[in-house]
XYZ file of C-alpha atoms in Angstrom:
656
model
C -53.945 296.125 -17.959
C -57.361 294.508 -18.446
C -56.089 292.624 -21.474
C -53.070 291.524 -19.476
C -55.195 290.021 -16.744
C -57.555 288.540 -19.319
C -54.588 286.629 -20.716
C -53.636 285.540 -17.229
C -57.192 284.304 -16.611
C -57.164 282.257 -19.832
C -53.859 280.699 -18.858
C -55.121 279.915 -15.364
C -58.091 278.067 -16.809
C -55.840 276.145 -19.152
C -53.705 275.029 -16.224
C -56.751 274.088 -14.156
C -58.050 271.613 -16.712
C -54.792 269.678 -17.207
C -55.691 266.143 -16.124
C -58.463 267.605 -13.929
C -57.554 265.364 -11.041
C -57.246 268.110 -8.438
C -53.574 268.229 -9.374
C -53.610 271.993 -9.836
C -56.634 272.838 -7.728
C -54.884 271.655 -4.587
C -51.998 274.027 -5.215
C -54.046 276.983 -6.409
C -56.157 277.083 -3.256
C -53.483 275.895 -0.824
C -52.633 278.348 1.945
C -55.811 280.316 1.253
C -56.401 282.726 4.164
C -58.802 281.593 6.852
C -60.744 283.430 9.508
C -60.879 280.483 11.873
C -58.609 279.765 14.804
C -55.370 278.201 13.419
C -55.400 275.699 16.265
C -58.743 274.320 15.073
C -58.268 274.822 11.292
C -57.172 271.628 9.577
C -56.277 273.585 6.439
C -53.132 274.779 8.256
C -52.018 271.329 9.387
C -48.680 269.997 8.078
C -49.383 266.476 9.343
C -48.974 263.869 6.600
C -52.113 262.057 5.504
C -50.226 260.027 2.892
C -46.727 259.368 1.581
C -46.009 258.623 -2.080
C -42.364 257.729 -2.508
C -40.508 260.763 -1.202
C -43.557 263.008 -1.642
C -45.962 263.933 1.177
C -49.657 264.860 1.057
C -50.651 266.872 4.104
C -53.856 267.155 6.083
C -53.812 270.866 5.223
C -53.895 270.231 1.480
C -56.696 267.683 1.827
C -58.792 269.849 4.159
C -58.493 272.828 1.824
C -59.665 270.804 -1.170
C -62.560 269.272 0.759
C -63.558 272.747 1.923
C -63.552 274.038 -1.645
C -65.771 271.154 -2.785
C -68.297 271.754 -0.004
C -67.343 268.500 1.817
C -69.637 266.592 -0.534
C -67.155 263.795 -1.084
C -65.382 261.461 1.367
C -61.709 262.123 2.055
C -60.736 258.861 0.318
C -62.326 260.089 -2.916
C -60.304 263.299 -2.792
C -57.056 261.557 -1.832
C -56.844 259.151 -4.789
C -56.318 261.777 -7.524
C -53.749 263.547 -5.342
C -51.810 260.292 -5.094
C -51.988 260.023 -8.899
C -50.611 263.568 -9.195
C -47.637 262.678 -6.994
C -47.016 259.506 -9.026
C -46.954 261.579 -12.232
C -44.424 263.936 -10.670
C -42.212 261.050 -9.554
C -42.405 259.216 -12.891
C -41.670 262.368 -14.870
C -38.504 262.909 -12.835
C -37.450 259.257 -13.116
C -37.896 259.132 -16.899
C -36.248 262.493 -17.484
C -39.390 264.468 -18.319
C -39.424 266.855 -15.384
C -39.793 270.394 -16.687
C -36.546 272.321 -16.582
C -36.190 275.870 -15.286
C -35.779 277.038 -18.877
C -38.971 275.253 -20.018
C -40.878 276.742 -17.116
C -39.530 280.227 -17.840
C -40.392 279.944 -21.537
C -43.875 278.705 -20.688
C -44.457 281.631 -18.341
C -43.168 284.182 -20.845
C -45.298 282.718 -23.626
C -48.534 282.323 -21.695
C -48.313 285.301 -19.373
C -47.113 287.941 -21.791
C -48.900 291.318 -21.630
C -50.277 293.310 -24.515
C -48.358 293.049 -27.749
C -45.322 295.277 -27.867
C -44.993 295.701 -24.105
C -42.277 294.087 -21.972
C -42.977 291.263 -19.543
C -44.047 292.771 -16.218
C -42.498 290.620 -13.509
C -44.163 292.420 -10.601
C -47.660 291.948 -12.013
C -46.964 288.300 -12.770
C -45.735 287.663 -9.213
C -48.766 289.418 -7.764
C -51.087 287.262 -9.855
C -49.178 284.033 -9.084
C -49.246 284.698 -5.342
C -52.961 285.453 -5.396
C -53.713 282.193 -7.197
C -51.246 279.781 -5.590
C -50.610 281.251 -2.159
C -47.049 282.001 -3.238
C -45.108 282.324 -6.474
C -43.232 279.106 -5.648
C -46.432 277.089 -5.180
C -47.984 278.502 -8.336
C -44.896 277.712 -10.405
C -44.736 274.231 -8.912
C -48.217 273.615 -10.324
C -47.126 274.888 -13.752
C -44.024 272.703 -13.645
C -46.137 269.651 -12.802
C -48.463 270.402 -15.707
C -45.616 270.688 -18.201
C -43.961 267.532 -16.857
C -47.190 265.544 -17.011
C -47.816 266.626 -20.613
C -44.327 265.486 -21.607
C -44.733 262.179 -19.777
C -48.087 261.463 -21.390
C -46.827 262.429 -24.849
C -43.943 259.967 -24.483
C -46.052 257.092 -23.159
C -48.820 257.491 -25.744
C -46.770 258.427 -28.790
C -47.450 255.070 -30.440
C -51.209 255.093 -29.857
C -53.325 255.264 -33.000
C -57.029 255.125 -33.824
C -57.875 253.090 -36.902
C -60.691 253.965 -39.272
C -62.388 250.664 -38.513
C -62.583 251.144 -34.748
C -63.787 254.748 -35.128
C -66.543 253.577 -37.492
C -67.578 250.763 -35.135
C -67.606 253.131 -32.187
C -69.773 255.597 -34.134
C -72.175 252.851 -35.167
C -72.575 251.628 -31.578
C -73.307 255.129 -30.308
C -75.681 256.153 -33.076
C -77.711 253.065 -33.961
C -81.243 253.473 -32.568
C -83.444 250.715 -31.205
C -87.119 250.468 -30.350
C -87.204 247.966 -27.506
C -89.613 245.799 -25.599
C -87.888 244.730 -22.415
C -88.669 243.108 -19.091
C -86.774 244.124 -15.954
C -87.048 241.317 -13.410
C -86.624 243.141 -10.107
C -86.737 241.472 -6.693
C -88.703 244.348 -5.134
C -91.342 244.063 -7.907
C -91.568 240.289 -7.577
C -91.938 240.758 -3.812
C -95.208 242.602 -4.359
C -96.660 239.451 -5.914
C -95.537 237.203 -3.042
C -98.037 236.381 -0.275
C -96.267 234.450 2.480
C -98.425 232.461 4.907
C -98.635 233.231 8.630
C -96.755 229.998 9.282
C -93.886 231.153 7.046
C -93.826 234.546 8.731
C -93.774 233.109 12.249
C -91.112 230.571 11.316
C -88.929 233.341 9.874
C -89.492 235.478 12.975
C -88.509 232.672 15.361
C -85.408 231.875 13.312
C -84.310 235.543 13.128
C -85.651 236.787 16.458
C -82.375 238.491 17.361
C -82.654 240.616 14.209
C -85.854 242.172 15.513
C -84.604 242.866 19.061
C -85.665 246.370 20.114
C -82.389 247.752 21.451
C -83.567 251.293 22.162
C -86.260 252.706 24.379
C -89.491 253.371 22.481
C -92.085 256.051 22.960
C -95.714 256.282 21.979
C -96.655 259.895 21.312
C -99.878 261.758 20.675
C -99.462 265.126 19.017
C -101.327 268.123 17.629
C -100.461 268.704 13.981
C -100.634 272.131 12.323
C -100.625 272.165 8.535
C -98.814 275.257 7.213
C -100.733 275.158 3.930
C -104.088 275.184 5.724
C -103.032 278.258 7.704
C -101.852 279.864 4.474
C -105.225 279.313 2.797
C -106.786 281.907 5.122
C -104.340 284.623 4.067
C -105.251 287.309 1.545
C -102.473 288.467 -0.781
C -103.067 291.531 -2.950
C -101.402 292.474 -6.232
C -99.667 295.235 -4.286
C -98.157 292.617 -1.953
C -96.937 290.644 -4.932
C -95.597 293.737 -6.720
C -93.602 294.610 -3.600
C -92.322 291.050 -3.451
C -91.317 291.236 -7.113
C -89.484 294.542 -6.604
C -87.516 293.010 -3.733
C -86.223 290.192 -5.918
C -82.637 290.980 -7.035
C -82.407 291.787 -10.740
C -80.020 288.900 -11.361
C -82.720 286.489 -10.153
C -85.550 287.819 -12.308
C -85.290 285.187 -14.996
C -87.166 282.031 -15.948
C -83.944 280.125 -16.160
C -80.800 279.921 -18.253
C -80.151 278.108 -21.491
C -77.401 275.528 -21.442
C -75.459 272.940 -23.394
C -73.638 269.857 -22.214
C -70.916 267.441 -23.170
C -71.163 264.206 -21.188
C -68.447 261.560 -20.927
C -69.247 258.231 -19.294
C -67.078 256.691 -16.554
C -67.324 252.940 -17.295
C -65.675 251.920 -14.007
C -64.631 253.914 -10.912
C -60.964 253.297 -11.654
C -61.404 254.955 -15.065
C -62.425 258.307 -13.607
C -59.001 259.955 -13.838
C -58.659 258.964 -17.511
C -62.119 260.311 -18.331
C -61.355 263.550 -16.471
C -58.204 263.875 -18.567
C -60.246 263.426 -21.760
C -62.594 266.116 -20.505
C -59.622 268.430 -19.952
C -58.539 267.876 -23.529
C -62.062 268.608 -24.784
C -62.039 271.883 -22.850
C -58.653 272.776 -24.323
C -60.163 272.236 -27.778
C -63.164 274.431 -26.917
C -60.956 277.234 -25.622
C -58.464 277.310 -28.452
C -59.831 280.702 -29.544
C -60.398 282.123 -26.068
C -62.686 281.975 -23.063
C -65.818 283.138 -24.912
C -67.385 279.923 -26.255
C -70.163 280.372 -28.814
C -73.125 278.001 -29.017
C -71.963 276.945 -32.484
C -68.436 276.078 -31.326
C -69.745 274.076 -28.381
C -72.336 272.347 -30.567
C -69.721 271.149 -33.051
C -67.560 269.621 -30.315
C -70.562 268.147 -28.467
C -71.691 266.276 -31.582
C -68.296 264.605 -31.831
C -67.472 263.978 -28.186
C -70.612 263.857 -26.018
C -71.749 260.394 -24.948
C -75.256 261.403 -23.924
C -77.341 260.244 -26.896
C -80.303 262.338 -25.763
C -78.495 265.650 -26.358
C -75.394 264.941 -28.457
C -77.330 265.092 -31.718
C -78.572 268.614 -30.934
C -75.125 269.921 -30.101
C -75.549 269.274 -26.383
C -78.530 271.642 -26.065
C -80.391 271.036 -22.811
C -84.093 270.360 -23.424
C -85.310 272.989 -20.939
C -84.144 275.968 -18.949
C -82.005 275.486 -15.856
C -83.508 277.103 -12.767
C -81.869 277.746 -9.436
C -82.744 275.067 -6.876
C -80.961 275.316 -3.545
C -82.062 271.790 -2.606
C -79.865 270.408 -5.415
C -76.531 271.946 -4.518
C -74.597 268.952 -5.876
C -76.412 268.942 -9.238
C -73.815 269.999 -11.857
C -76.438 271.921 -13.855
C -76.862 274.299 -10.913
C -73.433 275.739 -11.721
C -74.909 277.332 -14.848
C -77.083 279.800 -12.939
C -73.987 281.314 -11.295
C -71.889 281.625 -14.470
C -71.540 284.313 -17.102
C -73.078 283.705 -20.553
C -70.835 281.939 -23.097
C -68.524 280.465 -20.436
C -68.008 276.799 -19.636
C -67.422 274.805 -16.475
C -64.358 272.810 -15.540
C -64.993 269.043 -15.770
C -67.544 267.936 -13.159
C -67.669 264.295 -12.043
C -71.185 263.301 -10.996
C -72.831 259.882 -10.641
C -70.655 257.963 -13.079
C -70.386 260.690 -15.699
C -68.215 263.746 -16.345
C -69.990 266.930 -17.433
C -68.732 269.967 -19.329
C -71.460 272.601 -19.346
C -71.865 275.851 -21.276
C -73.985 278.707 -19.953
C -76.256 280.353 -22.515
C -78.472 283.390 -22.096
C -80.794 284.054 -19.168
C -84.448 284.268 -20.173
C -86.127 287.222 -18.379
C -89.108 286.716 -16.092
C -91.733 289.475 -16.016
C -94.050 290.158 -13.094
C -96.831 288.268 -14.856
C -94.497 285.327 -15.450
C -93.488 285.333 -11.790
C -96.882 286.097 -10.242
C -97.910 282.538 -9.357
C -94.464 281.678 -8.055
C -94.361 284.905 -6.031
C -97.723 284.125 -4.495
C -96.665 280.612 -3.489
C -93.382 281.866 -2.036
C -94.918 284.782 -0.125
C -97.848 282.716 1.146
C -95.529 279.921 2.298
C -93.221 282.336 4.056
C -95.994 284.204 5.848
C -97.828 280.989 6.662
C -94.685 279.466 8.155
C -94.227 282.461 10.463
C -97.885 282.523 11.528
C -97.997 278.750 12.045
C -94.825 278.806 14.131
C -96.343 281.432 16.433
C -99.604 279.480 16.675
C -97.666 276.317 17.525
C -96.002 278.144 20.444
C -99.416 279.160 21.803
C -100.750 275.610 21.472
C -97.685 274.150 23.214
C -98.116 276.540 26.138
C -101.845 275.739 26.394
C -101.310 271.979 26.203
C -98.716 272.122 28.964
C -101.442 273.576 31.158
C -104.434 271.452 30.129
C -102.637 268.136 29.489
C -105.676 267.433 27.298
C -105.013 267.222 23.566
C -108.700 267.148 22.577
C -109.486 270.312 24.536
C -106.480 272.229 23.244
C -107.005 271.151 19.636
C -110.639 272.237 19.737
C -109.654 275.603 21.186
C -107.296 276.438 18.306
C -108.950 274.602 15.390
C -110.377 277.814 13.974
C -107.011 279.574 13.860
C -105.440 276.472 12.351
C -108.181 276.263 9.691
C -108.392 272.529 10.389
C -110.889 270.021 11.737
C -110.030 268.712 15.213
C -109.903 265.127 13.946
C -107.239 266.135 11.384
C -105.152 267.905 14.014
C -104.830 264.986 16.452
C -102.300 262.298 15.470
C -100.784 259.343 17.293
C -97.686 257.251 16.675
C -97.060 253.644 17.545
C -94.043 252.819 19.691
C -91.167 254.574 17.893
C -87.434 254.951 18.374
C -84.658 256.968 16.736
C -84.381 256.255 13.028
C -87.939 254.962 12.591
C -90.003 256.041 9.599
C -93.084 257.580 11.222
C -96.302 257.788 9.222
C -96.948 261.389 8.142
C -93.570 262.561 9.425
C -90.959 260.258 7.953
C -87.495 259.848 9.437
C -87.022 263.124 11.279
C -84.058 264.017 13.486
C -85.989 267.087 14.639
C -88.979 265.040 15.802
C -86.666 262.595 17.559
C -84.917 265.476 19.295
C -88.260 267.096 20.165
C -89.555 264.031 22.022
C -86.198 263.039 23.545
C -86.859 264.949 26.753
C -90.310 263.430 27.321
C -89.890 260.800 30.044
C -93.194 260.558 31.884
C -96.750 260.078 30.639
C -98.435 263.428 29.822
C -95.104 265.256 29.420
C -95.583 267.911 26.694
C -92.849 269.124 24.370
C -92.278 272.353 22.468
C -93.392 272.822 18.883
C -91.409 270.746 16.355
C -91.005 271.565 12.638
C -92.121 268.491 10.708
C -93.152 267.686 7.160
C -95.859 270.157 6.028
C -96.069 271.991 9.338
C -95.528 271.676 13.102
C -96.168 269.021 15.755
C -96.779 269.605 19.484
C -96.128 266.238 21.200
C -97.388 264.668 24.415
C -95.949 261.376 25.698
C -98.454 258.560 26.177
C -96.181 255.680 27.114
C -92.501 254.688 27.213
C -91.158 251.154 26.692
C -87.609 250.005 27.535
C -85.402 247.803 25.248
C -86.737 244.246 24.920
C -87.404 241.289 22.638
C -90.073 242.244 20.119
C -93.290 240.308 19.882
C -94.335 238.948 16.496
C -97.333 241.298 16.289
C -95.123 244.355 16.922
C -92.839 243.653 13.971
C -95.149 241.673 11.697
C -94.939 244.282 8.925
C -91.127 244.200 8.963
C -91.104 240.405 9.024
C -93.513 240.320 6.084
C -91.322 242.606 3.972
C -88.196 240.592 4.824
C -89.838 237.290 3.875
C -91.284 238.684 0.639
C -87.884 240.017 -0.465
C -86.129 236.780 0.497
C -88.590 234.660 -1.458
C -88.489 237.069 -4.420
C -84.682 236.957 -4.625
C -84.859 233.225 -4.979
C -87.225 233.544 -7.942
C -85.883 236.426 -10.058
C -83.216 234.482 -11.943
C -85.583 231.577 -12.587
C -88.270 233.913 -13.967
C -85.721 235.783 -16.100
C -84.496 232.517 -17.650
C -88.057 231.510 -18.486
C -88.620 234.835 -20.261
C -85.494 234.245 -22.344
C -87.398 231.545 -24.212
C -89.534 234.100 -26.093
C -89.084 234.064 -29.865
C -90.069 237.702 -30.470
C -90.988 240.923 -28.644
C -94.738 240.237 -28.688
C -94.274 236.795 -27.203
C -91.921 238.315 -24.603
C -94.631 240.754 -23.474
C -97.225 237.968 -23.230
C -94.856 235.665 -21.381
C -94.013 238.436 -18.908
C -97.708 238.981 -18.191
C -98.156 235.282 -17.452
C -95.321 235.517 -14.892
C -96.865 238.581 -13.186
C -94.048 240.893 -14.299
C -94.426 243.945 -16.510
C -92.939 244.416 -19.955
C -91.948 247.948 -20.942
C -91.135 249.806 -24.139
C -88.396 252.270 -24.931
C -88.271 254.134 -28.224
C -85.128 255.387 -29.982
C -82.823 253.788 -27.413
C -79.122 254.461 -28.006
C -76.317 252.517 -26.349
C -74.847 254.500 -23.500
C -78.186 255.675 -22.180
C -79.681 253.869 -19.166
C -82.467 251.426 -19.915
C -85.630 252.320 -18.029
C -86.752 255.350 -16.069
C -86.068 256.851 -12.668
C -83.789 255.313 -10.005
C -84.163 251.791 -11.428
C -82.745 252.792 -14.829
C -79.468 250.995 -15.493
C -77.084 249.724 -18.107
C -73.889 247.724 -18.420
C -71.396 246.822 -21.099
C -72.794 243.284 -21.242
C -76.359 244.575 -21.707
C -75.289 246.999 -24.441
C -73.326 244.306 -26.268
C -76.343 242.014 -26.184
C -78.701 244.697 -27.549
C -76.297 245.742 -30.318
C -76.138 242.156 -31.612
C -79.915 241.866 -31.922
C -81.671 242.216 -35.265
C -85.273 243.281 -35.807
C -87.637 240.956 -33.958
C -84.957 239.149 -31.955
C -84.918 238.661 -28.162
C -81.945 238.025 -25.890
C -81.933 234.290 -25.226
C -79.930 234.669 -22.038
C -81.075 237.196 -19.399
C -78.502 239.835 -18.483
C -77.839 240.720 -14.856
C -77.299 244.408 -14.041
C -76.775 244.976 -10.341
C -79.416 242.960 -8.488
C -81.833 242.933 -11.432
C -82.164 240.842 -14.593
C -83.142 242.072 -18.059
C -84.604 240.316 -21.078
C -84.714 242.568 -24.156
C -86.390 242.340 -27.560
C -85.826 244.644 -30.546
C -88.971 245.722 -32.390
C -87.146 248.126 -34.706
C -83.506 248.889 -35.445
C -82.297 252.019 -37.297
C -78.666 251.921 -38.347
C -76.354 254.898 -37.772
C -76.295 257.563 -40.507
C -72.907 257.117 -42.209
C -73.345 260.359 -44.171
C -73.315 262.176 -40.843
C -70.232 260.171 -39.880
C -68.415 261.500 -42.944
C -69.118 265.072 -41.791
C -67.827 264.390 -38.271
C -65.028 261.982 -39.169
C -62.046 264.155 -38.248
C -63.568 265.155 -34.918
C -64.499 261.555 -34.122
C -61.026 260.267 -34.963
C -59.476 262.889 -32.712
C -61.912 262.058 -29.890
C -61.151 258.337 -30.173
C -57.441 259.005 -30.214
C -57.680 261.139 -27.092
C -59.796 258.481 -25.400
C -57.251 255.743 -26.160
C -54.298 257.887 -25.135
C -56.038 258.743 -21.895
C -56.714 255.069 -21.194
C -53.113 254.063 -21.922
C -51.815 256.806 -19.657
C -54.257 255.870 -16.912
C -53.363 252.172 -17.174
C -49.697 253.098 -16.841
C -50.333 255.168 -13.713
C -52.480 252.374 -12.239
C -49.698 249.854 -12.860
C -47.104 252.090 -11.197
C -49.413 252.672 -8.254
C -49.992 248.946 -7.822
C -46.231 248.325 -7.676
C -45.665 251.200 -5.248
C -48.433 249.949 -2.966
C -46.990 246.426 -3.040
C -43.554 247.764 -2.051
C -45.066 250.009 0.661
C -43.875 253.142 -1.133
C -47.419 254.441 -0.828
C -48.677 254.790 2.733
C -52.003 256.241 3.897
C -52.236 257.276 7.544
C -55.708 256.371 8.774
C -55.577 258.503 11.934
C -55.035 261.604 9.808
C -57.800 260.493 7.430
C -60.159 260.108 10.401
C -59.553 263.741 11.349
C -60.604 264.840 7.873
C -63.765 262.740 7.930
C -64.810 263.948 11.385
C -64.255 267.596 10.433
C -67.198 267.664 7.995
C -69.955 270.119 8.944
C -73.537 268.956 9.508
C -76.036 270.086 6.842
C -78.993 272.237 7.907
C -82.221 270.362 8.320
C -84.569 273.166 7.183
C -84.485 275.562 4.267
C -87.009 278.347 4.069
C -88.813 278.786 0.739
C -87.220 281.270 -1.647
C -88.273 282.907 -4.884
């Protein structure tokens, strides 16, 4: 029986990855049981959110999918692939490629057969189908759609080929390495060099006075701040405390992290996502051809041929470090690895312009000695938070009596392990949404001072960054026209950015006159912008570091054409920024390695081109159907789905 269900599981995974556009997911999880009141549960709604030809997409289907994805994506994002799925179904029927009952039956018998030599067990199949699809009919509808879509794609892409020349050129682009000197001309950086005069600032303020109108009531607050870390410093933690803490950690969490591998496919444009997801599905099918257990060697071979992350493709997709659980990064695709079994892979995951296929390796154990420092930090933080919260309650009660912040702060300074001057803080006039020094933008702080209406009103303790605040209202100001002095900082930033935006293109063009990388660096310095270096750059990777890192097809084309010592004569715009790039060293792709990977690379290119042709066809059909009003989206139903999203929690307690 175990082998039987193992076969069923493999087949389920195969179905799930076909086209990977929620086509099957929506049916597999549809009608999943819910514990909520049916009247309030959108997953049970039969109201149409969209119509595609004669096909309907219901609020219930959409709500169920959004629930399964943790409501991380807007309803529009989830709806588009479902519309594509309906278009595929319609086109398959129209062109005569809808799966017949016989094809469906043969597929089921072939892919759901039990152990060799035993007859097909209809009852077990129906039980499995109902558990996965809500009903046998829904499950088989998903299988039928998969078969139909495969037939449709095979027909439409039968003439697609990948020539040796284009595969070679593609390999060379992805594997040629460059050492670069480049200058990003960024408005925010240029703004730091701009010093507008007071006359310019006042003129801008007068011209844009309405922009700075203070439309909400403002409050000036004085508060006592308690730093959790300072309270924690007074605590004594023994080895026995830490040993107890270690013993209480579940065994499955006693590891340094897990090893992992990745295959990354780029999404050049948002409209290409479905095609890239389909390519990812085909890659997964290739990985699983011998079963669900994927060895590191098997994954490595495929990653070298398919992955478009130059940083890891050459090492078989091996991640440079261990993946550790981090509950603050729930949407990070790598976090899936910590919840998986070794030697298994994820379904395709679309994340920030790329599609990831990840393989879980082994978990690396963490001994008590390995964990000791982390245990101490976690236990100290947890105990300090509890103690500080209780102390904050006492201070709030005392301040409500004394109405004197200095007196109350002095009374509790010893327990807080802080100097009185460090405990007493004061804001300027602030309103909802303001970034408050030392606190940031805090909904909890805003809520905590909302009830303070009269001078000397004291609020309860408020969790803030690094500790707690106990507020007392000093003054309240009603909506009004701002004075220049009140908003001078905001006016200054606005003027600096405005002036910088007018200069970035001009500066970038001047840098384009450099004859080599050294001259480019010197010219950049004379213009008060910084030149940077990037070693072993490969096309496909973002240029730069951190949030400002970026790339584009135009930028990559320009770099690939450069020879040693050359500089782009024309600056390239990427987003709001401009780039001028010089090549200090160029290392051509290793064609001996190409010969080893040729067959895999040809197959990958062929799949990529077939996927693009199929996606272009679907996009063309969709465009025609939208023009003829055969596709309708009902915005009132969409609004229900958007408003049904839960609010995230503001605080997470520290965990081991």
